[in-house]
Short mmCIF file of C-alpha atoms and ligand atoms in Angstrom, two decimals:
data_model
loop_
_atom_site.label_atom_id
_atom_site.label_comp_id
_atom_site.label_asym_id
_atom_site.label_seq_id
_atom_site.Cartn_x
_atom_site.Cartn_y
_atom_site.Cartn_z
CA UNK A 48 146.38 37.26 53.73
CA UNK A 49 148.58 36.79 50.96
CA UNK A 50 147.69 35.90 47.57
CA UNK A 51 147.38 31.74 46.87
CA UNK A 52 147.81 30.57 43.61
CA UNK A 53 146.83 27.94 42.45
CA UNK A 54 148.52 26.16 39.53
CA UNK A 55 147.14 22.94 37.15
CA UNK A 56 148.17 22.37 33.61
CA UNK A 57 145.18 21.31 31.43
CA UNK A 58 145.48 20.08 27.94
CA UNK A 59 142.07 21.78 26.55
CA UNK A 60 141.15 25.31 26.39
CA UNK A 61 137.75 26.23 29.24
CA UNK A 62 136.92 29.30 29.27
CA UNK A 63 136.67 30.67 32.69
CA UNK A 64 134.29 32.48 33.32
CA UNK A 65 133.27 34.59 36.18
CA UNK A 66 135.62 37.26 37.26
CA UNK A 67 137.68 35.29 34.62
CA UNK A 68 141.61 36.65 31.90
CA UNK A 69 142.01 34.66 30.10
CA UNK A 70 145.85 35.53 28.60
CA UNK A 71 146.36 34.87 25.02
CA UNK A 72 150.04 35.11 23.87
CA UNK A 73 150.88 36.94 20.63
CA UNK A 74 153.86 37.11 18.52
CA UNK A 75 155.19 39.63 15.88
CA UNK A 76 154.46 37.92 13.18
CA UNK A 77 150.69 38.73 13.92
CA UNK A 78 147.51 38.37 15.21
CA UNK A 79 147.35 36.31 18.52
CA UNK A 80 148.19 31.94 19.51
CA UNK A 81 145.64 29.91 18.97
CA UNK A 82 142.67 29.42 20.98
CA UNK A 83 141.73 32.98 20.32
CA UNK A 84 138.59 32.13 18.28
CA UNK A 85 136.64 29.76 21.15
CA UNK A 86 136.75 33.39 23.48
CA UNK A 87 136.42 35.89 21.14
CA UNK A 88 133.93 35.03 18.28
CA UNK A 89 133.75 37.79 16.65
CA UNK A 90 137.24 38.89 16.29
CA UNK A 91 137.12 41.72 19.44
CA UNK A 92 140.86 41.10 19.67
CA UNK A 93 142.42 41.96 16.09
CA UNK A 94 139.73 45.33 16.28
CA UNK A 95 141.42 46.28 19.40
CA UNK A 96 144.84 45.42 18.88
CA UNK A 97 145.03 47.40 15.56
CA UNK A 98 143.39 50.42 17.46
CA UNK A 99 145.73 50.13 20.16
CA UNK A 100 148.94 49.85 17.55
CA UNK A 101 149.81 46.17 19.81
CA UNK A 102 152.26 44.43 17.73
CA UNK A 103 152.86 41.60 19.84
CA UNK A 104 156.77 42.35 20.99
CA UNK A 105 158.29 41.08 23.39
CA UNK A 106 157.04 42.13 27.33
CA UNK A 107 154.37 44.35 25.84
CA UNK A 108 150.82 43.35 27.23
CA UNK A 109 147.32 44.63 25.98
CA UNK A 110 144.85 44.71 28.25
CA UNK A 111 141.48 44.32 26.97
CA UNK A 112 137.44 43.76 28.26
CA UNK A 113 136.41 40.71 26.51
CA UNK A 114 133.07 41.39 24.79
CA UNK A 115 129.38 40.44 26.31
CA UNK A 116 128.91 37.28 24.36
CA UNK A 117 132.68 36.36 25.78
CA UNK A 118 132.83 33.27 28.59
CA UNK A 119 135.79 35.92 29.66
CA UNK A 120 135.79 38.92 31.38
CA UNK A 121 138.92 40.29 29.85
CA UNK A 122 141.69 39.23 27.94
CA UNK A 123 145.40 39.87 28.25
CA UNK A 124 147.22 39.92 25.11
CA UNK A 125 150.72 39.38 25.92
CA UNK A 126 153.69 39.66 23.31
CA UNK A 127 156.24 37.57 23.12
CA UNK A 128 158.00 38.97 20.24
CA UNK A 129 160.08 36.51 18.19
CA UNK A 130 159.03 33.27 20.01
CA UNK A 131 162.71 31.55 19.04
CA UNK A 132 164.37 34.05 20.56
CA UNK A 133 162.72 33.53 24.01
CA UNK A 134 165.52 32.30 26.60
CA UNK A 135 164.34 30.42 30.21
CA UNK A 136 164.70 33.24 31.72
CA UNK A 137 162.04 34.92 29.28
CA UNK A 138 159.61 32.05 30.11
CA UNK A 139 159.94 33.11 33.57
CA UNK A 140 159.93 36.74 32.96
CA UNK A 141 156.21 36.57 30.67
CA UNK A 142 154.96 34.44 33.95
CA UNK A 143 155.76 37.13 36.73
CA UNK A 144 154.63 40.07 33.90
CA UNK A 145 151.13 37.70 33.17
CA UNK A 146 150.89 37.57 37.42
CA UNK A 147 151.51 41.56 37.52
CA UNK A 148 147.94 42.27 35.35
CA UNK A 149 145.65 39.57 37.13
CA UNK A 150 144.16 42.30 39.43
CA UNK A 151 140.87 41.13 40.66
CA UNK A 152 140.69 38.24 38.71
CA UNK A 153 139.97 34.72 40.88
CA UNK A 154 140.09 32.50 37.57
CA UNK A 155 143.30 33.08 35.34
CA UNK A 156 143.99 30.65 32.20
CA UNK A 157 146.49 31.01 29.83
CA UNK A 158 146.37 29.51 26.95
CA UNK A 159 150.27 29.05 25.99
CA UNK A 160 149.77 27.62 22.01
CA UNK A 161 151.11 29.64 19.38
CA UNK A 162 150.69 28.93 15.40
CA UNK A 163 153.58 27.12 14.78
CA UNK A 164 155.68 27.18 17.79
CA UNK A 165 156.49 24.11 20.08
CA UNK A 166 155.58 25.27 24.10
CA UNK A 167 157.85 22.95 25.60
CA UNK A 168 156.38 21.32 29.88
CA UNK A 169 159.85 23.06 30.43
CA UNK A 170 158.63 26.86 29.01
CA UNK A 171 155.09 26.14 30.45
CA UNK A 172 156.81 25.69 33.85
CA UNK A 173 159.32 27.66 33.52
CA UNK A 174 156.21 30.34 33.50
CA UNK A 175 154.23 29.04 36.53
CA UNK A 176 157.90 29.83 38.24
CA UNK A 177 157.03 33.40 37.23
CA UNK A 178 154.04 33.81 38.82
CA UNK A 179 154.63 32.54 41.78
CA UNK A 180 158.30 34.54 42.23
CA UNK A 181 155.85 37.89 41.27
CA UNK A 182 152.90 36.65 43.59
CA UNK A 183 155.59 36.57 47.01
CA UNK A 184 154.91 39.02 49.69
CA UNK A 185 155.71 39.53 52.82
CA UNK A 186 152.74 40.49 55.25
CA UNK A 187 152.42 38.53 57.97
CA UNK A 188 152.78 41.60 60.04
CA UNK A 189 150.19 43.68 58.19
CA UNK A 190 147.37 43.59 59.55
CA UNK A 191 144.52 44.77 57.35
CA UNK A 192 143.74 43.84 53.97
CA UNK A 193 145.96 45.51 51.42
CA UNK A 194 142.95 46.05 48.42
CA UNK A 195 145.02 48.18 46.66
CA UNK A 196 148.10 47.25 44.06
CA UNK A 197 148.53 44.20 42.49
CA UNK A 198 144.61 42.65 42.81
CA UNK A 199 145.31 41.86 46.49
CA UNK A 200 141.80 42.09 47.71
CA UNK A 201 141.96 38.08 45.38
CA UNK A 202 142.85 35.46 48.45
CA UNK A 203 142.77 32.42 46.14
CA UNK A 204 143.31 32.94 42.39
CA UNK A 205 143.13 29.55 39.85
CA UNK A 206 145.67 30.19 37.13
CA UNK A 207 145.44 27.86 34.41
CA UNK A 208 147.88 27.45 32.01
CA UNK A 209 146.52 25.22 29.17
CA UNK A 210 149.20 23.59 26.79
CA UNK A 211 149.31 20.56 24.37
CA UNK A 212 152.60 18.85 26.87
CA UNK A 213 150.77 19.37 29.93
CA UNK A 214 151.59 16.19 31.34
CA UNK A 215 155.70 16.92 30.93
CA UNK A 216 154.69 20.29 31.90
CA UNK A 217 153.27 18.79 35.89
CA UNK A 218 156.56 17.06 35.75
CA UNK A 219 158.43 19.87 35.62
CA UNK A 220 156.78 21.41 38.14
CA UNK A 221 157.48 19.49 40.44
CA UNK A 222 160.74 20.62 41.03
CA UNK A 223 159.50 24.34 40.20
CA UNK A 224 157.68 24.12 42.85
CA UNK A 225 160.56 23.49 45.23
CA UNK A 226 162.40 26.21 43.98
CA UNK A 227 159.99 28.21 44.40
CA UNK A 228 159.87 26.81 48.55
CA UNK A 229 163.18 27.63 48.37
CA UNK A 230 162.88 31.16 46.95
CA UNK A 231 160.05 31.69 49.12
CA UNK A 232 161.59 30.84 52.73
CA UNK A 233 164.75 32.49 51.86
CA UNK A 234 163.32 36.17 50.97
CA UNK A 235 161.02 35.24 54.59
CA UNK A 236 164.31 35.48 56.33
CA UNK A 237 165.61 38.16 54.90
CA UNK A 238 161.91 40.13 54.97
CA UNK A 239 161.92 39.53 58.99
CA UNK A 240 163.30 41.71 61.16
CA UNK A 241 165.80 41.20 63.59
CA UNK A 242 163.78 41.84 66.76
CA UNK A 243 161.62 38.73 65.39
CA UNK A 244 165.02 36.83 63.55
CA UNK A 245 168.43 36.68 65.31
CA UNK A 246 170.61 34.04 65.57
CA UNK A 247 168.58 31.21 67.30
CA UNK A 248 165.12 31.91 66.06
CA UNK A 249 167.34 31.46 62.60
CA UNK A 250 169.04 28.24 63.80
CA UNK A 251 164.74 27.22 64.77
CA UNK A 252 164.17 27.52 61.51
CA UNK A 253 166.91 25.84 59.32
CA UNK A 254 166.42 22.98 61.96
CA UNK A 255 162.87 23.03 60.69
CA UNK A 256 164.37 21.52 57.61
CA UNK A 257 165.39 17.91 59.62
CA UNK A 258 161.58 17.51 58.46
CA UNK A 259 162.16 17.16 54.97
CA UNK A 260 165.44 14.67 55.36
CA UNK A 261 168.25 17.29 55.96
CA UNK A 262 170.35 16.50 58.45
CA UNK A 263 170.94 19.88 61.15
CA UNK A 264 173.18 20.00 63.13
CA UNK A 265 173.45 23.09 65.42
CA UNK A 266 176.77 24.07 67.40
CA UNK A 267 176.56 26.29 70.23
CA UNK A 268 179.02 29.57 71.32
CA UNK A 269 180.53 26.77 73.50
CA UNK A 270 181.08 24.16 71.13
CA UNK A 271 182.43 26.77 68.78
CA UNK A 272 184.75 28.30 71.64
CA UNK A 273 186.05 24.72 72.17
CA UNK A 274 186.66 24.71 68.54
CA UNK A 275 188.84 27.37 68.54
CA UNK A 276 186.03 30.09 66.79
CA UNK A 277 187.30 33.25 67.95
CA UNK A 278 187.16 34.92 64.55
CA UNK A 279 183.50 34.42 64.48
CA UNK A 280 182.86 34.77 68.35
CA UNK A 281 184.38 37.77 68.78
CA UNK A 282 181.19 39.64 66.39
CA UNK A 283 179.02 37.74 68.73
CA UNK A 284 179.95 38.61 72.08
CA UNK A 285 178.25 42.01 72.57
CA UNK A 286 175.09 40.37 71.75
CA UNK A 287 172.78 38.96 74.36
CA UNK A 288 171.18 37.00 71.72
CA UNK A 289 173.76 34.25 71.43
CA UNK A 290 175.82 32.86 68.02
CA UNK A 291 175.03 29.66 66.23
CA UNK A 292 176.73 27.42 63.52
CA UNK A 293 174.43 25.25 62.11
CA UNK A 294 175.39 22.61 59.18
CA UNK A 295 172.93 21.15 57.15
CA UNK A 296 173.38 18.20 55.02
CA UNK A 297 171.83 16.44 51.77
CA UNK A 298 172.61 12.87 50.42
CA UNK A 299 170.89 12.22 48.13
CA UNK A 300 174.22 11.16 45.77
CA UNK A 301 177.00 8.26 45.84
CA UNK A 302 177.37 7.65 49.87
CA UNK A 303 181.27 7.84 49.72
CA UNK A 304 180.75 11.17 47.44
CA UNK A 305 182.51 13.93 48.57
CA UNK A 306 180.01 17.44 48.47
CA UNK A 307 179.39 20.39 47.33
CA UNK A 308 179.33 23.29 49.61
CA UNK A 309 177.79 26.81 50.93
CA UNK A 310 178.91 29.25 53.60
CA UNK A 311 176.94 31.85 54.59
CA UNK A 312 176.82 35.42 56.16
CA UNK A 313 173.86 34.72 58.65
CA UNK A 314 173.91 38.55 60.60
CA UNK A 315 170.91 38.61 61.96
CA UNK A 316 171.80 42.34 62.63
CA UNK A 317 174.80 44.24 61.52
CA UNK A 318 175.13 48.03 63.67
CA UNK A 319 178.58 48.49 63.04
CA UNK A 320 180.08 47.53 66.63
CA UNK A 321 181.90 49.44 68.05
CA UNK A 322 182.93 50.92 65.19
CA UNK A 323 179.03 51.96 64.80
CA UNK A 324 177.09 52.38 61.54
CA UNK A 325 174.93 56.16 61.05
CA UNK A 326 171.17 55.37 61.61
CA UNK A 327 170.04 56.43 57.79
CA UNK A 328 169.36 52.84 56.48
CA UNK A 329 170.47 51.28 59.15
CA UNK A 330 167.59 49.57 58.95
CA UNK A 331 168.24 47.50 56.41
CA UNK A 332 170.75 45.59 58.15
CA UNK A 333 168.52 43.05 59.72
CA UNK A 334 168.98 41.52 55.56
CA UNK A 335 172.96 41.04 56.51
CA UNK A 336 172.19 37.70 56.84
CA UNK A 337 171.41 36.67 53.03
CA UNK A 338 173.93 34.74 52.57
CA UNK A 339 172.71 32.61 54.99
CA UNK A 340 169.37 32.69 53.71
CA UNK A 341 170.10 31.77 50.74
CA UNK A 342 172.02 28.53 51.44
CA UNK A 343 169.19 27.39 54.06
CA UNK A 344 166.80 27.91 50.97
CA UNK A 345 168.89 25.95 48.85
CA UNK A 346 168.83 23.05 50.69
CA UNK A 347 165.28 23.89 51.09
CA UNK A 348 165.27 22.79 47.10
CA UNK A 349 167.61 20.47 46.97
CA UNK A 350 165.29 18.37 49.75
CA UNK A 351 162.26 19.07 48.21
CA UNK A 352 163.14 17.34 44.39
CA UNK A 353 165.34 15.12 46.03
CA UNK A 354 168.34 16.44 44.89
CA UNK A 355 170.44 13.06 43.80
CA UNK A 356 173.63 15.64 45.05
CA UNK A 357 175.09 15.59 48.08
CA UNK A 358 175.39 19.20 49.53
CA UNK A 359 176.59 21.14 52.96
CA UNK A 360 174.92 24.12 53.84
CA UNK A 361 176.78 25.55 56.86
CA UNK A 362 175.75 29.08 58.46
CA UNK A 363 177.39 31.53 61.00
CA UNK A 364 174.66 33.65 62.73
CA UNK A 365 175.48 36.30 65.13
CA UNK A 366 174.25 39.62 65.65
CA UNK A 367 176.85 42.42 65.55
CA UNK A 368 175.47 44.27 68.54
CA UNK A 369 177.16 47.39 70.26
CA UNK A 370 177.69 47.03 74.22
CA UNK A 371 180.41 46.84 77.13
CA UNK A 372 180.86 43.24 75.96
CA UNK A 373 181.27 44.44 72.07
CA UNK A 374 184.83 43.89 70.61
CA UNK A 375 186.54 46.99 70.59
CA UNK A 376 188.89 48.08 66.77
CA UNK A 377 192.22 47.24 67.68
CA UNK A 378 191.35 43.45 69.25
CA UNK A 379 193.32 40.85 68.13
CA UNK A 380 191.37 37.56 67.67
CA UNK A 381 192.67 33.97 67.20
CA UNK A 382 190.68 32.17 64.36
CA UNK A 383 189.74 28.37 64.38
CA UNK A 384 192.71 28.06 61.81
CA UNK A 385 194.71 29.81 63.94
CA UNK A 386 196.30 32.80 62.33
CA UNK A 387 195.15 35.76 64.46
CA UNK A 388 193.39 39.07 63.46
CA UNK A 389 193.18 42.60 64.46
CA UNK A 390 190.15 43.70 64.28
CA UNK A 391 190.34 47.59 63.46
CA UNK A 392 187.16 48.22 62.14
CA UNK A 393 183.80 46.32 63.96
CA UNK A 394 181.66 46.44 60.68
CA UNK A 395 184.07 44.37 58.66
CA UNK A 396 182.71 41.22 60.66
CA UNK A 397 180.89 39.61 58.01
CA UNK A 398 184.65 38.31 56.90
CA UNK A 399 185.62 37.27 60.57
CA UNK A 400 182.28 35.11 60.99
CA UNK A 401 182.58 33.97 57.56
CA UNK A 402 186.79 33.31 57.99
CA UNK A 403 185.89 30.91 60.85
CA UNK A 404 182.75 29.08 59.37
CA UNK A 405 185.20 28.28 55.72
CA UNK A 406 187.76 26.69 58.01
CA UNK A 407 185.33 24.32 59.53
CA UNK A 408 184.11 23.29 56.81
CA UNK A 409 186.88 22.46 54.79
CA UNK A 410 188.45 21.38 57.33
CA UNK A 411 185.49 18.36 58.01
CA UNK A 412 184.56 17.94 55.19
CA UNK A 413 187.02 18.16 52.53
CA UNK A 414 184.49 19.70 49.47
CA UNK A 415 184.67 19.19 46.09
CA UNK A 416 184.00 22.91 45.84
CA UNK A 417 183.19 25.52 48.13
CA UNK A 418 180.99 28.70 47.09
CA UNK A 419 179.88 30.63 50.21
CA UNK A 420 177.69 34.22 49.57
CA UNK A 421 177.48 37.27 51.72
CA UNK A 422 176.52 40.46 52.20
CA UNK A 423 179.91 41.60 52.35
CA UNK A 424 180.25 45.19 51.39
CA UNK A 425 179.00 48.47 50.30
CA UNK A 426 181.91 48.69 48.33
CA UNK A 427 180.29 45.75 45.42
CA UNK A 428 177.12 47.71 45.41
CA UNK A 429 178.91 51.12 44.25
CA UNK A 430 181.07 48.53 41.86
CA UNK A 431 178.26 46.44 40.19
CA UNK A 432 175.09 48.89 41.34
CA UNK A 433 172.26 46.02 42.63
CA UNK A 434 171.92 43.78 38.98
CA UNK A 435 174.91 41.56 39.05
CA UNK A 436 176.75 40.03 42.87
CA UNK A 437 180.29 39.44 42.99
CA UNK A 438 181.90 36.96 41.78
CA UNK A 439 185.47 36.58 43.39
CA UNK A 440 187.08 32.57 43.03
CA UNK A 441 190.73 30.22 43.03
CA UNK A 442 189.63 27.92 40.41
CA UNK A 443 188.57 28.94 36.43
CA UNK A 444 186.56 26.48 36.00
CA UNK A 445 184.33 27.04 39.23
CA UNK A 446 183.94 30.55 38.21
CA UNK A 447 182.95 29.67 34.83
CA UNK A 448 179.88 27.35 36.31
CA UNK A 449 179.22 29.43 38.58
CA UNK A 450 178.81 32.53 35.15
CA UNK A 451 176.62 30.13 33.33
CA UNK A 452 174.21 28.95 35.77
CA UNK A 453 173.79 32.88 36.73
CA UNK A 454 173.34 33.93 32.95
CA UNK A 455 170.80 30.57 32.75
CA UNK A 456 168.59 31.80 35.86
CA UNK A 457 169.27 35.85 35.26
CA UNK A 458 170.85 35.41 38.78
CA UNK A 459 173.88 37.23 37.38
CA UNK A 460 177.70 37.51 38.57
CA UNK A 461 180.23 39.19 37.82
CA UNK A 462 183.90 38.17 38.08
CA UNK A 463 186.52 40.34 40.21
CA UNK A 464 189.82 40.29 40.13
CA UNK A 465 191.93 38.50 43.31
CA UNK A 466 196.36 39.07 43.66
CA UNK A 467 198.88 39.34 45.22
CA UNK A 468 198.77 43.36 45.30
CA UNK A 469 195.90 42.84 47.61
CA UNK A 470 196.41 41.01 49.46
CA UNK A 471 199.12 42.59 50.78
CA UNK A 472 197.12 45.82 51.37
CA UNK A 473 195.56 43.05 55.21
CA UNK A 474 199.14 42.23 56.07
CA UNK A 475 199.27 43.94 60.04
CA UNK A 476 201.24 45.52 62.21
CA UNK A 477 200.40 43.47 65.43
CA UNK A 478 198.80 40.39 64.09
CA UNK A 479 198.84 38.20 61.04
CA UNK A 480 196.55 39.96 59.10
CA UNK A 481 193.75 43.27 59.75
CA UNK A 482 190.51 43.21 58.72
CA UNK A 483 190.62 45.91 56.45
CA UNK A 484 193.16 47.41 53.97
CA UNK A 485 192.89 50.66 52.52
CA UNK A 486 190.06 53.17 51.24
CA UNK A 487 190.39 51.65 47.78
CA UNK A 488 189.10 48.47 46.46
CA UNK A 489 187.31 47.07 49.29
CA UNK A 490 185.43 44.61 47.96
CA UNK A 491 188.47 42.65 46.55
CA UNK A 492 189.81 43.14 50.11
CA UNK A 493 186.93 41.32 51.63
CA UNK A 494 187.65 38.91 49.33
CA UNK A 495 191.26 38.38 49.83
CA UNK A 496 190.48 38.09 53.22
CA UNK A 497 187.95 35.19 53.00
CA UNK A 498 191.05 33.55 50.77
CA UNK A 499 193.35 33.41 53.64
CA UNK A 500 190.54 30.71 54.79
CA UNK A 501 190.76 28.98 52.13
CA UNK A 502 193.28 25.94 50.90
CA UNK A 503 194.56 26.90 47.39
CA UNK A 504 193.60 23.30 46.91
CA UNK A 505 189.97 24.02 47.92
CA UNK A 506 187.95 25.21 44.86
CA UNK A 507 186.45 27.95 46.08
CA UNK A 508 184.31 30.69 45.04
CA UNK A 509 182.86 34.08 47.20
CA UNK A 510 179.17 35.84 46.16
CA UNK A 511 179.47 39.44 47.20
CA UNK A 512 175.52 39.93 47.64
CA UNK A 513 175.25 42.95 48.97
CA UNK A 514 174.01 45.13 45.94
CA UNK A 515 171.24 41.72 45.56
CA UNK A 516 169.77 40.64 48.06
CA UNK A 517 168.17 43.21 49.45
CA UNK A 518 166.39 46.54 48.61
CA UNK A 519 167.39 45.34 44.75
CA UNK A 520 164.90 47.06 42.05
CA UNK A 521 161.25 45.76 41.36
CA UNK A 522 162.12 42.98 38.67
CA UNK A 523 158.96 40.97 36.82
CA UNK A 524 159.89 38.05 39.30
CA UNK A 525 160.44 39.82 42.05
CA UNK A 526 157.90 42.80 44.69
CA UNK A 527 160.14 41.86 47.61
CA UNK A 528 162.98 43.77 49.11
CA UNK A 529 164.74 40.43 50.17
CA UNK A 530 165.00 39.19 46.71
CA UNK A 531 166.14 35.27 47.41
CA UNK A 532 168.94 35.55 45.22
CA UNK A 533 171.44 32.84 44.97
CA UNK A 534 169.12 30.32 45.43
CA UNK A 535 168.25 29.37 41.66
CA UNK A 536 171.44 30.14 40.84
CA UNK A 537 173.38 27.52 43.19
CA UNK A 538 170.25 24.94 42.84
CA UNK A 539 171.49 25.41 38.42
CA UNK A 540 174.65 25.08 39.83
CA UNK A 541 174.22 21.62 41.93
CA UNK A 542 172.16 19.99 39.20
CA UNK A 543 174.58 20.93 36.56
CA UNK A 544 177.21 19.37 38.57
CA UNK A 545 175.24 16.60 38.93
CA UNK A 546 174.45 15.94 36.19
CA UNK A 547 176.88 17.00 33.96
N1 BES O 639 176.29 44.12 56.34
C1 BES O 639 177.91 45.40 55.69
C2 BES O 639 177.49 45.43 53.57
C3 BES O 639 176.33 45.81 53.36
C4 BES O 639 176.52 46.93 52.97
C5 BES O 639 175.69 45.00 53.25
C6 BES O 639 175.19 47.53 52.29
C7 BES O 639 174.39 45.22 52.77
C8 BES O 639 173.87 46.58 52.15
C9 BES O 639 179.36 44.66 56.10
O1 BES O 639 179.75 43.67 57.07
C10 BES O 639 179.99 46.21 56.07
O2 BES O 639 179.52 46.92 57.38
N2 BES O 639 180.89 46.29 55.25
C11 BES O 639 181.39 47.49 55.51
C12 BES O 639 183.21 47.18 55.16
C13 BES O 639 184.08 48.24 55.78
C14 BES O 639 183.76 48.77 57.05
C15 BES O 639 185.38 48.21 54.82
C16 BES O 639 181.65 48.69 54.07
O3 BES O 639 181.29 47.62 53.09
O4 BES O 639 181.44 49.64 54.59
ZN1 ZN O 640 179.96 46.17 58.72
ZN1 ZN O 641 177.27 42.84 57.51
#
């Protein structure tokens, strides 16, 4: 069973008793912040700090057993360095770091105050977000309790964040809960194995958003066939598990206002098809729907926080399987746009799915801008590692907004080039284009391919999240294999777009 974290905000410090953990902030300026006195009458904390050489540096912690006359069992000092330098993400990260020290505590009191520094409601809510994101665990298939790591023993942890801005924090926490819900949904979808989550099961999950007021339409193979989506359907044809295109709409903005649009690659498993992948690491390809998961998670956030925005989320759901019906290298398919594609490598399937999903999206909705997310290439991992996603765009303003949203949420993006020299590499002898280029610049070639399905007058960006959506190194706010990358980033982009 996963731990349940219950968070509340309070103006006054009521030290926890029993299995209580009290968290105090410490700055480089000196001793622990206000509040120490009531739980530490004999100045035990100061002595411990001195002995341990703890200086309140950012990200440093000191975990001590509380003295016998204290109401608390443990006292955790969390360093914040110079609090004036703390960014939004630093507060979130602080929450994650504190959560990582919960151990067996069932009652946690976080004293969020510092002498001489006002900590606002947004900061307090960000600490709460960090705690919740860090506490996430994918353990639905574990039948035995895990008593070890990170204090899994506790079933419910009651966390009280003590701050003079409790009322503002409570308000800010409403949208934090929406965001955490969206990230959790995205992580769950990515972590779920492919035998449990194929195209139909994913579509059913997306359909559940209808309960929140999202309009959900699900197109079947037959309907996609009528629309001429030969590119997407070619990928799906080797799998007995069907294909779906899910259209989710959140209309919280002005009725006539054109929507912003998000499109996700949802390959529920990528064997590579006839151009089959090697065995090593193939299990990771259950996460080849990280783009679709992020888009679905975003729609959840927008609906729960009742965003004043019109947003469309479209996900192309297929399984890239191998059997007698699978497409072959050399096959030529016709996309919804009318352009023909020579499929020289059946493992370059994400772009084939997105070609039709992007075309459909722009054709039907004429969005203000369109952002697609996809675990598209191994090449982007070679280029950027797993700490930043690749950003490709035909529009500088959109690219800048994305980079800014990425910096603020710490879901960072690095802009990559596009250009005619790269585009040329996918010209084909036998069709309008081929789905692979040469050996070099693989992530760029994939982006060029997508761009052929986007008209110049649609501001568009492609985020290659192959490195960041799955298997990225653990951070203070994520210990899950499926990271949920993109949900917080896109929510911020939407927010900035509608509130600017
Ligand atoms: N799903 C993969 C890309 C991927 C790799 C995602 C690692 C997550 C982690 C994609 O469909 C793929 O196989 N791309 C090929 C393209 C190549 C055949 C041109 C690749 O990157 O090798
Ligand atoms: Zn592939
Ligand atoms: Zn793939």
